[in-house]
Short mmCIF file of C-alpha atoms in Angstrom, two decimals:
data_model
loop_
_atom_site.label_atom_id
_atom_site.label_comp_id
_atom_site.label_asym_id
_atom_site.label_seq_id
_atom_site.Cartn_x
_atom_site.Cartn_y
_atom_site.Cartn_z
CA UNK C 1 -12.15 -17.98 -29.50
CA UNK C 2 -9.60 -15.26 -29.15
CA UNK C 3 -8.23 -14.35 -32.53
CA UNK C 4 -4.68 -16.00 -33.02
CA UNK C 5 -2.71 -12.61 -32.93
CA UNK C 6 -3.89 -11.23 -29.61
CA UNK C 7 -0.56 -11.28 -26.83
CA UNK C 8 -0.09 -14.52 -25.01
CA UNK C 9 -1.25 -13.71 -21.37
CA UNK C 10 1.76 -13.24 -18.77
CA UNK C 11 1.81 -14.38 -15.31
CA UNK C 12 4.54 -14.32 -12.49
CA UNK C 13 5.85 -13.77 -8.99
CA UNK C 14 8.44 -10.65 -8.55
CA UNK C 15 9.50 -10.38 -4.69
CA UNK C 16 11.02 -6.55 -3.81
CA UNK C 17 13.84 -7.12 -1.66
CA UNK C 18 16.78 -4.39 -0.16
CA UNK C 19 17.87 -2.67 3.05
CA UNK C 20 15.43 -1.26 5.08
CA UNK C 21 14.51 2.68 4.49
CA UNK C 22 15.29 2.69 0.38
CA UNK C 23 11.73 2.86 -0.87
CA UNK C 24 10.61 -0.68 -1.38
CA UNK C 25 7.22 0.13 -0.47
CA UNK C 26 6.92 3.11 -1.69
CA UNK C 27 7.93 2.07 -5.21
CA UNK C 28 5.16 -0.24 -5.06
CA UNK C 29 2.70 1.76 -4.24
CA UNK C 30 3.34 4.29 -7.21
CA UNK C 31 3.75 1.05 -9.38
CA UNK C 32 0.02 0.35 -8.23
CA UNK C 33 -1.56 3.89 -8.35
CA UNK C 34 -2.73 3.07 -4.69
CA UNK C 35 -1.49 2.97 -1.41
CA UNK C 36 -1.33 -0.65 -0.02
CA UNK C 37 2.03 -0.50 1.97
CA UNK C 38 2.38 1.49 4.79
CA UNK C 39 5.88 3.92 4.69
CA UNK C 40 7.65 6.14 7.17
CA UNK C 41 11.22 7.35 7.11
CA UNK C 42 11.87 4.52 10.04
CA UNK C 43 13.94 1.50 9.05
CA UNK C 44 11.95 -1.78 9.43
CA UNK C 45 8.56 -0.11 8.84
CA UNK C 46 7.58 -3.02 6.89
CA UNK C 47 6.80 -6.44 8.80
CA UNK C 48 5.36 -8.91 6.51
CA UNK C 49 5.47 -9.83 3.00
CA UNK C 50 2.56 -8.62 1.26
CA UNK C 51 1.18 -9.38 -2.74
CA UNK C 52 0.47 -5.77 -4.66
CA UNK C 53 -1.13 -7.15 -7.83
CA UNK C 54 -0.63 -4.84 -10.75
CA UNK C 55 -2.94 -6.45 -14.05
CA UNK C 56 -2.42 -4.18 -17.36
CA UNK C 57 -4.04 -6.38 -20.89
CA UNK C 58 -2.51 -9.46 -20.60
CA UNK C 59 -0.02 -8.95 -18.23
CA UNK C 60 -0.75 -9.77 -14.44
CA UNK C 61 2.46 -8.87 -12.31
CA UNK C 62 2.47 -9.90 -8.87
CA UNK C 63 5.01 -8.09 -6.42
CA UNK C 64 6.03 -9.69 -3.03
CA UNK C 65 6.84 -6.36 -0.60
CA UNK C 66 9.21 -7.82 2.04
CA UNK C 67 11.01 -6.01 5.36
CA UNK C 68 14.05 -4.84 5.09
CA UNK C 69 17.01 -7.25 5.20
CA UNK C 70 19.00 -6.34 8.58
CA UNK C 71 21.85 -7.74 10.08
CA UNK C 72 20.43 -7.71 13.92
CA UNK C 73 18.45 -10.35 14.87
CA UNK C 74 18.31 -9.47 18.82
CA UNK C 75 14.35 -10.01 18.93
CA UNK C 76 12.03 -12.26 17.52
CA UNK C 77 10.48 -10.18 14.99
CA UNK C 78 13.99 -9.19 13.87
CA UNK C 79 14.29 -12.51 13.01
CA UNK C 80 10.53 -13.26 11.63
CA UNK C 81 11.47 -10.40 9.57
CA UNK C 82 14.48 -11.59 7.99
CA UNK C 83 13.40 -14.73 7.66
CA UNK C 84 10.17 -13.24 5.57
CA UNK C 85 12.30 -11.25 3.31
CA UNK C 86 14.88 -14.37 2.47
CA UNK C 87 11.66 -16.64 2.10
CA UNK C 88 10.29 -14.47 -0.99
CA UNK C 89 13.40 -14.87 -3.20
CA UNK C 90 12.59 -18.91 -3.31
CA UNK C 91 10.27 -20.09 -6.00
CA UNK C 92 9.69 -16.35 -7.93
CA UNK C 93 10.21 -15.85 -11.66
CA UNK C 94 12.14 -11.92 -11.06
CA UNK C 95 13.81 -10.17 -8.14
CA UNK C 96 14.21 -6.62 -8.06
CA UNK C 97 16.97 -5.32 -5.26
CA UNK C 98 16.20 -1.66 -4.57
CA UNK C 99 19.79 0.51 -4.06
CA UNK C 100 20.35 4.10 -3.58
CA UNK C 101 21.83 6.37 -6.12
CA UNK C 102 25.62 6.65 -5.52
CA UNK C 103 25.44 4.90 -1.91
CA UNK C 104 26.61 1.75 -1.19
CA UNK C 105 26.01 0.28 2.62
CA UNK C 106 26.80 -2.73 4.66
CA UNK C 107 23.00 -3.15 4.23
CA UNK C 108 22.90 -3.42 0.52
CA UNK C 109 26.02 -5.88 0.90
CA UNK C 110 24.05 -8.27 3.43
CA UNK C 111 21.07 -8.20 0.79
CA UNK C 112 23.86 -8.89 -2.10
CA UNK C 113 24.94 -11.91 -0.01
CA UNK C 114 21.94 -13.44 0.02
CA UNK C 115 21.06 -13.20 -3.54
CA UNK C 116 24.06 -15.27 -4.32
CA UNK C 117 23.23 -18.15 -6.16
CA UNK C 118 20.27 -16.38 -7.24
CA UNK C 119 18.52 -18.54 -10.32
CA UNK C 120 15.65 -16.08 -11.44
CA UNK C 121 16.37 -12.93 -13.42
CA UNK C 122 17.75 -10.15 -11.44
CA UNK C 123 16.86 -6.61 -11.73
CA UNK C 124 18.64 -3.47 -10.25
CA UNK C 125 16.09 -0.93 -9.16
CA UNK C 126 18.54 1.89 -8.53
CA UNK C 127 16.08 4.40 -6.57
CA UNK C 128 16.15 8.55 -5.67
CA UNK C 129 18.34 9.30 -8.67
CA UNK C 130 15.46 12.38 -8.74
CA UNK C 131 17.75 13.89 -5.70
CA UNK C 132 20.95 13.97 -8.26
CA UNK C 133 21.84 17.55 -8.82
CA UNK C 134 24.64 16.34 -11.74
CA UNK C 135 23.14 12.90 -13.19
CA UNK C 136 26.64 11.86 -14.01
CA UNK C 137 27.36 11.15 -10.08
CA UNK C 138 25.25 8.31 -11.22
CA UNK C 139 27.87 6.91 -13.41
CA UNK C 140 30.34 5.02 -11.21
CA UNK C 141 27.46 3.87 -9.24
CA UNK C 142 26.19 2.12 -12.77
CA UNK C 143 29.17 0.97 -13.50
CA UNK C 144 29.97 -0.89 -10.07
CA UNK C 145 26.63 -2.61 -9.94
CA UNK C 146 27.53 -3.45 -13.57
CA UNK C 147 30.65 -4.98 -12.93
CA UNK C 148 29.60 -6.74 -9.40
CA UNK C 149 26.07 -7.81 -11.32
CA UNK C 150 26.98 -8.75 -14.60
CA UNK C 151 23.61 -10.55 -15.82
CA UNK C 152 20.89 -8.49 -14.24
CA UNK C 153 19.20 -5.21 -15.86
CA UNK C 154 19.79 -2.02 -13.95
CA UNK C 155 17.45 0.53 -14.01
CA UNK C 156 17.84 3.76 -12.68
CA UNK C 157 14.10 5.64 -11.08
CA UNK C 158 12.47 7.33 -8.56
CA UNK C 159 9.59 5.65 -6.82
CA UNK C 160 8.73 9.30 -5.51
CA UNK C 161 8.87 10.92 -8.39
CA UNK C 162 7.45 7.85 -10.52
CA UNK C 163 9.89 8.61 -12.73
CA UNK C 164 11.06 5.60 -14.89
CA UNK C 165 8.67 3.11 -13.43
CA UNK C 166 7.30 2.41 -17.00
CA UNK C 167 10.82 1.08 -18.21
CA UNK C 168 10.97 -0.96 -14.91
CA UNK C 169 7.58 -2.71 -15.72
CA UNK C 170 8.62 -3.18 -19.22
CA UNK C 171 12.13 -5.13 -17.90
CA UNK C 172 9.53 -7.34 -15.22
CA UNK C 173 7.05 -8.37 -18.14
CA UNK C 174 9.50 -9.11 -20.84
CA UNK C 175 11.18 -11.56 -18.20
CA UNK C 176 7.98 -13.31 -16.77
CA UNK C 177 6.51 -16.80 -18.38
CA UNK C 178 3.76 -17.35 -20.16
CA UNK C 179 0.74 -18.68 -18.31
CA UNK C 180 -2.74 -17.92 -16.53
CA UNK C 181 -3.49 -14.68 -14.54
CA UNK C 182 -3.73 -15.88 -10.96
CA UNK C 183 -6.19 -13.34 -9.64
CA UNK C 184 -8.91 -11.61 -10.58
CA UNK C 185 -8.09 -8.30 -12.73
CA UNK C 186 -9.69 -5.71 -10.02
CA UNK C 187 -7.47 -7.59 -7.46
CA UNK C 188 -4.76 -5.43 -5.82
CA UNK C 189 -3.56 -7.35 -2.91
CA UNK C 190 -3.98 -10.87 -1.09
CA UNK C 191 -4.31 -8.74 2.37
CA UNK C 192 -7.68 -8.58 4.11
CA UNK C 193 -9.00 -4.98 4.80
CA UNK C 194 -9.13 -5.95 8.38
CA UNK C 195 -4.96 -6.27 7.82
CA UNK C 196 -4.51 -3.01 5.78
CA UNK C 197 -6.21 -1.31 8.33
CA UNK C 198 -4.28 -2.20 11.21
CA UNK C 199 -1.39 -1.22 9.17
CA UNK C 200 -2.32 2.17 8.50
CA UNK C 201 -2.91 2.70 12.20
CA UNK C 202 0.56 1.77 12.80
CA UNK C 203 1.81 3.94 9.80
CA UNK C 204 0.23 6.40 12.12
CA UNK C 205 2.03 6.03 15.12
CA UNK C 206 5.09 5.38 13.41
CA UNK C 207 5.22 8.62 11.74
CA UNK C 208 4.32 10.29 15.04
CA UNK C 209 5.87 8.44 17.53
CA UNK C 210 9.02 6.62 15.53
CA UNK C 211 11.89 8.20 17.65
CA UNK C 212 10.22 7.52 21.07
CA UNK C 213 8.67 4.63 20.48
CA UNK C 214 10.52 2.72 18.22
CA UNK C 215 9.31 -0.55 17.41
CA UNK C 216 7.61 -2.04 20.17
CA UNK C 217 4.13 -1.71 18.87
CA UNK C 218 1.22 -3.38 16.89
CA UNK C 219 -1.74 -3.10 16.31
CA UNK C 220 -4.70 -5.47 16.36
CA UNK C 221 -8.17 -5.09 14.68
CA UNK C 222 -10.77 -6.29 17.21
CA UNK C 223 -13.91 -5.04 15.52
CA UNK C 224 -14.53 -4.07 11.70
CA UNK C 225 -18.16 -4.08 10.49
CA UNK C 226 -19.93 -2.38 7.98
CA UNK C 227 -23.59 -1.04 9.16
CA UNK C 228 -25.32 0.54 6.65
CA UNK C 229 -23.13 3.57 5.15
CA UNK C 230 -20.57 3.98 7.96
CA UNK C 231 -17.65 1.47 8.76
CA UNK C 232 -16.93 0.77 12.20
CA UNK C 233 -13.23 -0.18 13.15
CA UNK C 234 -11.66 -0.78 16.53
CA UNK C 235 -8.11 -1.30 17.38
CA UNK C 236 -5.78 -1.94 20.24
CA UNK C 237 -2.33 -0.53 19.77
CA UNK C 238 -0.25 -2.89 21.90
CA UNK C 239 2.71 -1.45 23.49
CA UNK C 240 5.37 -3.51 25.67
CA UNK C 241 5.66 -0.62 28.94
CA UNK C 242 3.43 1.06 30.89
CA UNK C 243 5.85 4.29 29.74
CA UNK C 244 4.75 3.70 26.24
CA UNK C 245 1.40 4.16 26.65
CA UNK C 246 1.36 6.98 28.18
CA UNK C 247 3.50 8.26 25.79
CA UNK C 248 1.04 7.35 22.69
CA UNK C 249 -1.66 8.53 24.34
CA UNK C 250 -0.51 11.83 25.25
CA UNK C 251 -1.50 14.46 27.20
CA UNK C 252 -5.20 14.55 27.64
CA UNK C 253 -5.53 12.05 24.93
CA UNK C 254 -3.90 14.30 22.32
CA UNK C 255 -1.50 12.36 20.90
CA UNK C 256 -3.71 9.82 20.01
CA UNK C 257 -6.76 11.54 19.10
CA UNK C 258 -4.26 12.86 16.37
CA UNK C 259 -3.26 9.25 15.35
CA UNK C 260 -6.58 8.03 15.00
CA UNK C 261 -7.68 11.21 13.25
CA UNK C 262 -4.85 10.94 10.19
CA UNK C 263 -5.79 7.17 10.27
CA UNK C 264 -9.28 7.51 9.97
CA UNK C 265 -8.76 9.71 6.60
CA UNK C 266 -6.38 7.29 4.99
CA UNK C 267 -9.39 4.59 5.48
CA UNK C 268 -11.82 6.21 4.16
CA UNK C 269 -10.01 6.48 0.99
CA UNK C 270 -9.39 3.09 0.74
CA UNK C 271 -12.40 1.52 1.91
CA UNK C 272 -14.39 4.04 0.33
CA UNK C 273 -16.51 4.45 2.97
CA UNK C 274 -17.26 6.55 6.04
CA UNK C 275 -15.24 5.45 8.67
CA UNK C 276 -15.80 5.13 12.71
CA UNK C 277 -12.85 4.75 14.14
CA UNK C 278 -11.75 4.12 17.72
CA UNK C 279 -8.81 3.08 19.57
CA UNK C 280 -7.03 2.57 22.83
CA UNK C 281 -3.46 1.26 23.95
CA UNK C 282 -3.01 -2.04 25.59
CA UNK C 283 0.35 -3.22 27.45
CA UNK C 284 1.20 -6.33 26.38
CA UNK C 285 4.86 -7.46 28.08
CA UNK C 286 7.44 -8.62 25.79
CA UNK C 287 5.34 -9.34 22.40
CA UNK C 288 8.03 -8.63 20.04
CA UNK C 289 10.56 -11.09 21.66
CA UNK C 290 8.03 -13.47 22.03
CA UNK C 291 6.97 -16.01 18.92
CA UNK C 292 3.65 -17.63 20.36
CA UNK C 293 2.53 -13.53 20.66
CA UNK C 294 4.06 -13.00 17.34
CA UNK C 295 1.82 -15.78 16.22
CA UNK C 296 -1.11 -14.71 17.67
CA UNK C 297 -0.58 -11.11 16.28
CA UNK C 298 -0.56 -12.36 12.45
CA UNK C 299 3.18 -12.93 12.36
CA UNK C 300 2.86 -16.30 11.02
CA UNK C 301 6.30 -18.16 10.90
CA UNK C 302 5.91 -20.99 7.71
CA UNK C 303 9.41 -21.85 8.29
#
């Protein structure tokens, strides 16, 4: 029997929503201590929502990482995206929105919009306030959200920097329920390696490649096997023109020997393992306008 003073365990869903580009993902990953989410300075660099599972004593917080909240929705994924981001506000005990220090866009208005009628407690992760030469500038930033969000807690950080993340945990715990850890304590995400590492590929390519090559690509794990000490992992990295590819290959293979190279670095960190790595680039017409390929590329529509 636990003795009758110890902390009654805390359990709950918190999703991470905002525009695209201001640091969801990264703020997550400094709230975990380990990178999970892929991040580039590209909007939309998220696709899915993905569970980072942060469990400290008796608290177990579970964060929902979404896309970014945009208004077009020309393609499919556009609109799989959206449609993930709006779908983790339902049925969680917190929402954090993610702003900028003293900026204010039509993005951050769309996300406003659809946190109307919100029912959970809202919190106002106001990130980059490390970039702030004169921390007053922050003031009538403060006070707008204050005025516009009367009932939620703002809290001013940088994911970056990690600075401030400790009062931003403290806000999420004191506002979850009481009840059962879900997962298992040395549980950091729901996502299969197999996922995480076709997501760092594409972290890859989007780092490189972003400007030329904006969004028409995924990636898809085809092999990943452990034999003995050394990991093997192949990908295709599906493009939608034959231009692309010979884009993200490069000349004499350069381009993507780099990829793979930065790729194969980050997985061995997080598998902990040597790593084998190989790629290639497949055409594949269409995908991201297309929801049966969406489908059969992982972007699962619940809807």
């Amino acid at each position: 029997m636990p003795p009758t003073n110890s902390p009654a365990t805390r359990c709950g869903y918190v999703a991470i929503v905002g525009r695209p580009n201001v640091g969801k993902s990264t703020l997550l990953n400094h709230i975990l201590g380990q990178k999970i989410c892929i991040t580039s300075r590209k909007p939309q660099t998220t696709r899915h929502n993905m569970l980072g599972i942060k469990t400290e004593g008796p608290n177990q917080i579970i964060f929902v990482d979404t896309p970014g909240l945009h208004a077009g929705e020309e393609k499919a994924i556009n609109r799989y995206m959206n449609r993930a981001a709006i779908s983790s506000t339902r049925d969680v005990d917190v929402v954090v929105f993610v702003v900028e220090r003293a900026r204010w866009t039509e993005g951050d208005e769309l996300v406003a919009q659809k946190l109307q009628g919100l029912k959970c407690p809202l919190i106002i992760a106001v990130n980059k306030v490390d970039q702030l030469e004169d921390k007053g500038d922050l003031l009538p930033q403060l006070q707008a959200l204050s005025e516009r969000f009367p009932h939620a807690e703002i809290v001013p950080l940088s994911a970056l920097r990690s600075t401030n993340l400790e009062s931003l945990e403290k806000v999420i715990v004191e506002r979850l329920p009481e009840g059962m850890h879900f997962f298992e304590e040395d549980q950091i995400t729901d996502r299969s390696s197999r996922f995480l590492a076709a997501e760092i590929v594409r972290e890859k390519v989007m780092r490189q490649l972003g400007a030329e090559i904006p969004y028409a690509v995924t990636v898809e794990v085809e092999e990943f096997e452990q034999q003995e000490k050394i990991l093997h992992i192949s990908a295709a990295i599906l493009v939608e023109r034959d231009g692309q590819k010979r884009i993200l290959i490069g000349t004499k293979g350069e381009r993507i020997k780099q990829i793979g190279q930065a790729a194969r670095l980050d997985m061995e960190k997080l598998f902990d393992s040597k790593v084998m790595l190989n790629l290639w680039v497949k055409v594949k017409s269409g995908w991201s306008d297309d929801e049966r390929a969406l489908r059969s590329l992982g972007y699962i529509d619940k809807q």
